[in-house]
Amino acid sequence: MTIRLGIVGVGKIARDQHLPAIAANPHFDLVAAASRHASVDGIASFATIEEMLAGVPDLDAVSICTPPGGRSDIVRAAIAAGKHVMIEKPPGATVSEVVALEQLAADAGVTLFATWHSREASGVDAARDWLADKQVTSVAISWREDIRVWHPGQDWILGPGGFGVFDPGINALSIVTKILPTELSVESGALHVPDGRESPIAATVQMRCGNGAPGRVDLDFLQTGPQSWDIVVETTAGTLTLRDGGKTLSIDGKGAAEGGGIDEGEYPRLYARFAELVPSAGRDVDLRPLQLVADAYLVAHRVVADPFEF
């Protein structure tokens, strides 16, 4: 089955990850794009999803790569047109809007795939399998990257609903909610919000595992030099460490493969999963990472940080 695909939102993440992954997957034929300020060479390009759906009515599916704010209306338009939908993370600006979208997709009989690309990093499945029968005693997440490198000039990310440092931090939460044999809950935290901005540029969050083990999340959007995306899970049987955003796995310091940045296979694996879901109109929507971020906003206290400009 060849899936005629349209993409909505042609920004950095679409060009860096989505377009190459689509081109490499024989199940997809990218035939249209919708973006306010960009286009894709060689295919029909439109300013809005409504124009795209009207101009290319025989699309089978839509991949949505816009920022989370305002995305709900885009997804709704695609579902109303009977299109299967894949969504870049985070799946929406609020938990409730994604719950509603999942029901709309079910009622319409179309796929809704809320993606978490970091779950597709090469060390994640092996980490989940090793932890499956282990007693967790603590979890530590350290996610530090440079906002100017990954989101150059993107003021929306520090605005209302932009997620701030939780935009990368939710990647870590997507991994731990997949690999841990216990649920997580948020207990307290501190959100460091630059003066004049609305979303945090750094955060610390204290969490608790279902078995009572403590968890801590440290997020920083001002890391310069080498970037670091690390998860350490202590258990009664040893220490599991995931580095490089889930790419490099070691147990008690042994078995680590060479790291070196984000796993280039993450997005190809997402599109392979989307291609599996479409023929049966299956849905894959896990909201646990988004729920943890929402809980952090509810219970953490706000700290005014220094002003920030790109």
PDB file of N, CA and C in Angstrom, residues 142-151 168 220-230 243-245 260-262:
ATOM      1  N   SER A 142      18.898  13.930  33.664  1.00  0.00           N
ATOM      2  CA  SER A 142      19.610  15.185  33.426  1.00  0.00           C
ATOM      3  C   SER A 142      19.560  15.460  31.931  1.00  0.00           C
ATOM      4  N   TRP A 143      18.815  16.482  31.533  1.00  0.00           N
ATOM      5  CA  TRP A 143      18.572  16.781  30.114  1.00  0.00           C
ATOM      6  C   TRP A 143      18.989  18.226  29.875  1.00  0.00           C
ATOM      7  N   ARG A 144      20.135  18.410  29.220  1.00  0.00           N
ATOM      8  CA  ARG A 144      20.723  19.744  29.103  1.00  0.00           C
ATOM      9  C   ARG A 144      21.127  19.998  27.653  1.00  0.00           C
ATOM     10  N   GLU A 145      20.536  21.053  27.081  1.00  0.00           N
ATOM     11  CA  GLU A 145      20.861  21.380  25.698  1.00  0.00           C
ATOM     12  C   GLU A 145      20.746  22.888  25.489  1.00  0.00           C
ATOM     13  N   ASP A 146      21.169  23.328  24.321  1.00  0.00           N
ATOM     14  CA  ASP A 146      21.259  24.755  24.010  1.00  0.00           C
ATOM     15  C   ASP A 146      20.052  25.167  23.159  1.00  0.00           C
ATOM     16  N   ILE A 147      19.191  26.003  23.729  1.00  0.00           N
ATOM     17  CA  ILE A 147      18.000  26.448  23.018  1.00  0.00           C
ATOM     18  C   ILE A 147      18.354  27.158  21.715  1.00  0.00           C
ATOM     19  N   ARG A 148      19.492  27.835  21.691  1.00  0.00           N
ATOM     20  CA  ARG A 148      19.875  28.589  20.484  1.00  0.00           C
ATOM     21  C   ARG A 148      20.289  27.659  19.344  1.00  0.00           C
ATOM     22  N   VAL A 149      20.725  26.453  19.675  1.00  0.00           N
ATOM     23  CA  VAL A 149      21.101  25.474  18.652  1.00  0.00           C
ATOM     24  C   VAL A 149      19.872  24.750  18.119  1.00  0.00           C
ATOM     25  N   TRP A 150      18.987  24.321  19.026  1.00  0.00           N
ATOM     26  CA  TRP A 150      17.871  23.460  18.646  1.00  0.00           C
ATOM     27  C   TRP A 150      16.609  24.236  18.287  1.00  0.00           C
ATOM     28  N   HIS A 151      16.495  25.473  18.763  1.00  0.00           N
ATOM     29  CA  HIS A 151      15.304  26.277  18.455  1.00  0.00           C
ATOM     30  C   HIS A 151      15.719  27.714  18.141  1.00  0.00           C
ATOM     31  N   PRO A 168      12.244  19.743  25.152  1.00  0.00           N
ATOM     32  CA  PRO A 168      13.173  18.615  25.150  1.00  0.00           C
ATOM     33  C   PRO A 168      12.968  17.686  26.338  1.00  0.00           C
ATOM     34  N   ASP A 220      17.774  21.870  31.589  1.00  0.00           N
ATOM     35  CA  ASP A 220      18.456  23.148  31.352  1.00  0.00           C
ATOM     36  C   ASP A 220      18.483  23.406  29.855  1.00  0.00           C
ATOM     37  N   PHE A 221      18.016  24.598  29.460  1.00  0.00           N
ATOM     38  CA  PHE A 221      17.984  24.997  28.061  1.00  0.00           C
ATOM     39  C   PHE A 221      19.141  25.933  27.713  1.00  0.00           C
ATOM     40  N   LEU A 222      20.084  26.110  28.635  1.00  0.00           N
ATOM     41  CA  LEU A 222      21.187  27.048  28.423  1.00  0.00           C
ATOM     42  C   LEU A 222      22.536  26.352  28.416  1.00  0.00           C
ATOM     43  N   GLN A 223      22.525  25.044  28.129  1.00  0.00           N
ATOM     44  CA  GLN A 223      23.772  24.283  28.077  1.00  0.00           C
ATOM     45  C   GLN A 223      24.559  24.656  26.815  1.00  0.00           C
ATOM     46  N   THR A 224      25.785  25.079  26.985  1.00  0.00           N
ATOM     47  CA  THR A 224      26.652  25.333  25.834  1.00  0.00           C
ATOM     48  C   THR A 224      27.698  24.233  25.748  1.00  0.00           C
ATOM     49  N   GLY A 225      28.383  24.148  24.607  1.00  0.00           N
ATOM     50  CA  GLY A 225      29.358  23.076  24.426  1.00  0.00           C
ATOM     51  C   GLY A 225      28.654  21.750  24.234  1.00  0.00           C
ATOM     52  N   PRO A 226      29.250  20.645  24.715  1.00  0.00           N
ATOM     53  CA  PRO A 226      28.636  19.329  24.550  1.00  0.00           C
ATOM     54  C   PRO A 226      27.244  19.292  25.189  1.00  0.00           C
ATOM     55  N   GLN A 227      26.302  18.697  24.475  1.00  0.00           N
ATOM     56  CA  GLN A 227      24.946  18.544  24.988  1.00  0.00           C
ATOM     57  C   GLN A 227      24.840  17.210  25.712  1.00  0.00           C
ATOM     58  N   SER A 228      23.930  17.123  26.692  1.00  0.00           N
ATOM     59  CA  SER A 228      23.826  15.879  27.467  1.00  0.00           C
ATOM     60  C   SER A 228      22.375  15.539  27.727  1.00  0.00           C
ATOM     61  N   TRP A 229      22.046  14.276  27.447  1.00  0.00           N
ATOM     62  CA  TRP A 229      20.686  13.761  27.654  1.00  0.00           C
ATOM     63  C   TRP A 229      20.828  12.402  28.344  1.00  0.00           C
ATOM     64  N   ASP A 230      20.755  12.386  29.664  1.00  0.00           N
ATOM     65  CA  ASP A 230      21.116  11.197  30.437  1.00  0.00           C
ATOM     66  C   ASP A 230      20.000  10.767  31.385  1.00  0.00           C
ATOM     67  N   ARG A 243      22.458   7.158  27.855  1.00  0.00           N
ATOM     68  CA  ARG A 243      23.022   8.455  27.501  1.00  0.00           C
ATOM     69  C   ARG A 243      22.680   8.776  26.033  1.00  0.00           C
ATOM     70  N   ASP A 244      23.064   9.974  25.628  1.00  0.00           N
ATOM     71  CA  ASP A 244      22.841  10.392  24.230  1.00  0.00           C
ATOM     72  C   ASP A 244      21.365  10.304  23.838  1.00  0.00           C
ATOM     73  N   GLY A 245      20.475  10.686  24.763  1.00  0.00           N
ATOM     74  CA  GLY A 245      19.058  10.684  24.448  1.00  0.00           C
ATOM     75  C   GLY A 245      18.455   9.314  24.267  1.00  0.00           C
ATOM     76  N   GLY A 260      27.380   9.744  20.579  1.00  0.00           N
ATOM     77  CA  GLY A 260      27.615  10.685  19.494  1.00  0.00           C
ATOM     78  C   GLY A 260      26.376  11.345  18.954  1.00  0.00           C
ATOM     79  N   GLY A 261      25.409  11.671  19.823  1.00  0.00           N
ATOM     80  CA  GLY A 261      24.280  12.467  19.367  1.00  0.00           C
ATOM     81  C   GLY A 261      23.004  11.678  19.196  1.00  0.00           C
ATOM     82  N   ILE A 262      22.015  12.345  18.638  1.00  0.00           N
ATOM     83  CA  ILE A 262      20.696  11.754  18.492  1.00  0.00           C
ATOM     84  C   ILE A 262      20.731  10.584  17.508  1.00  0.00           C
TER      85      ILE A 262
END
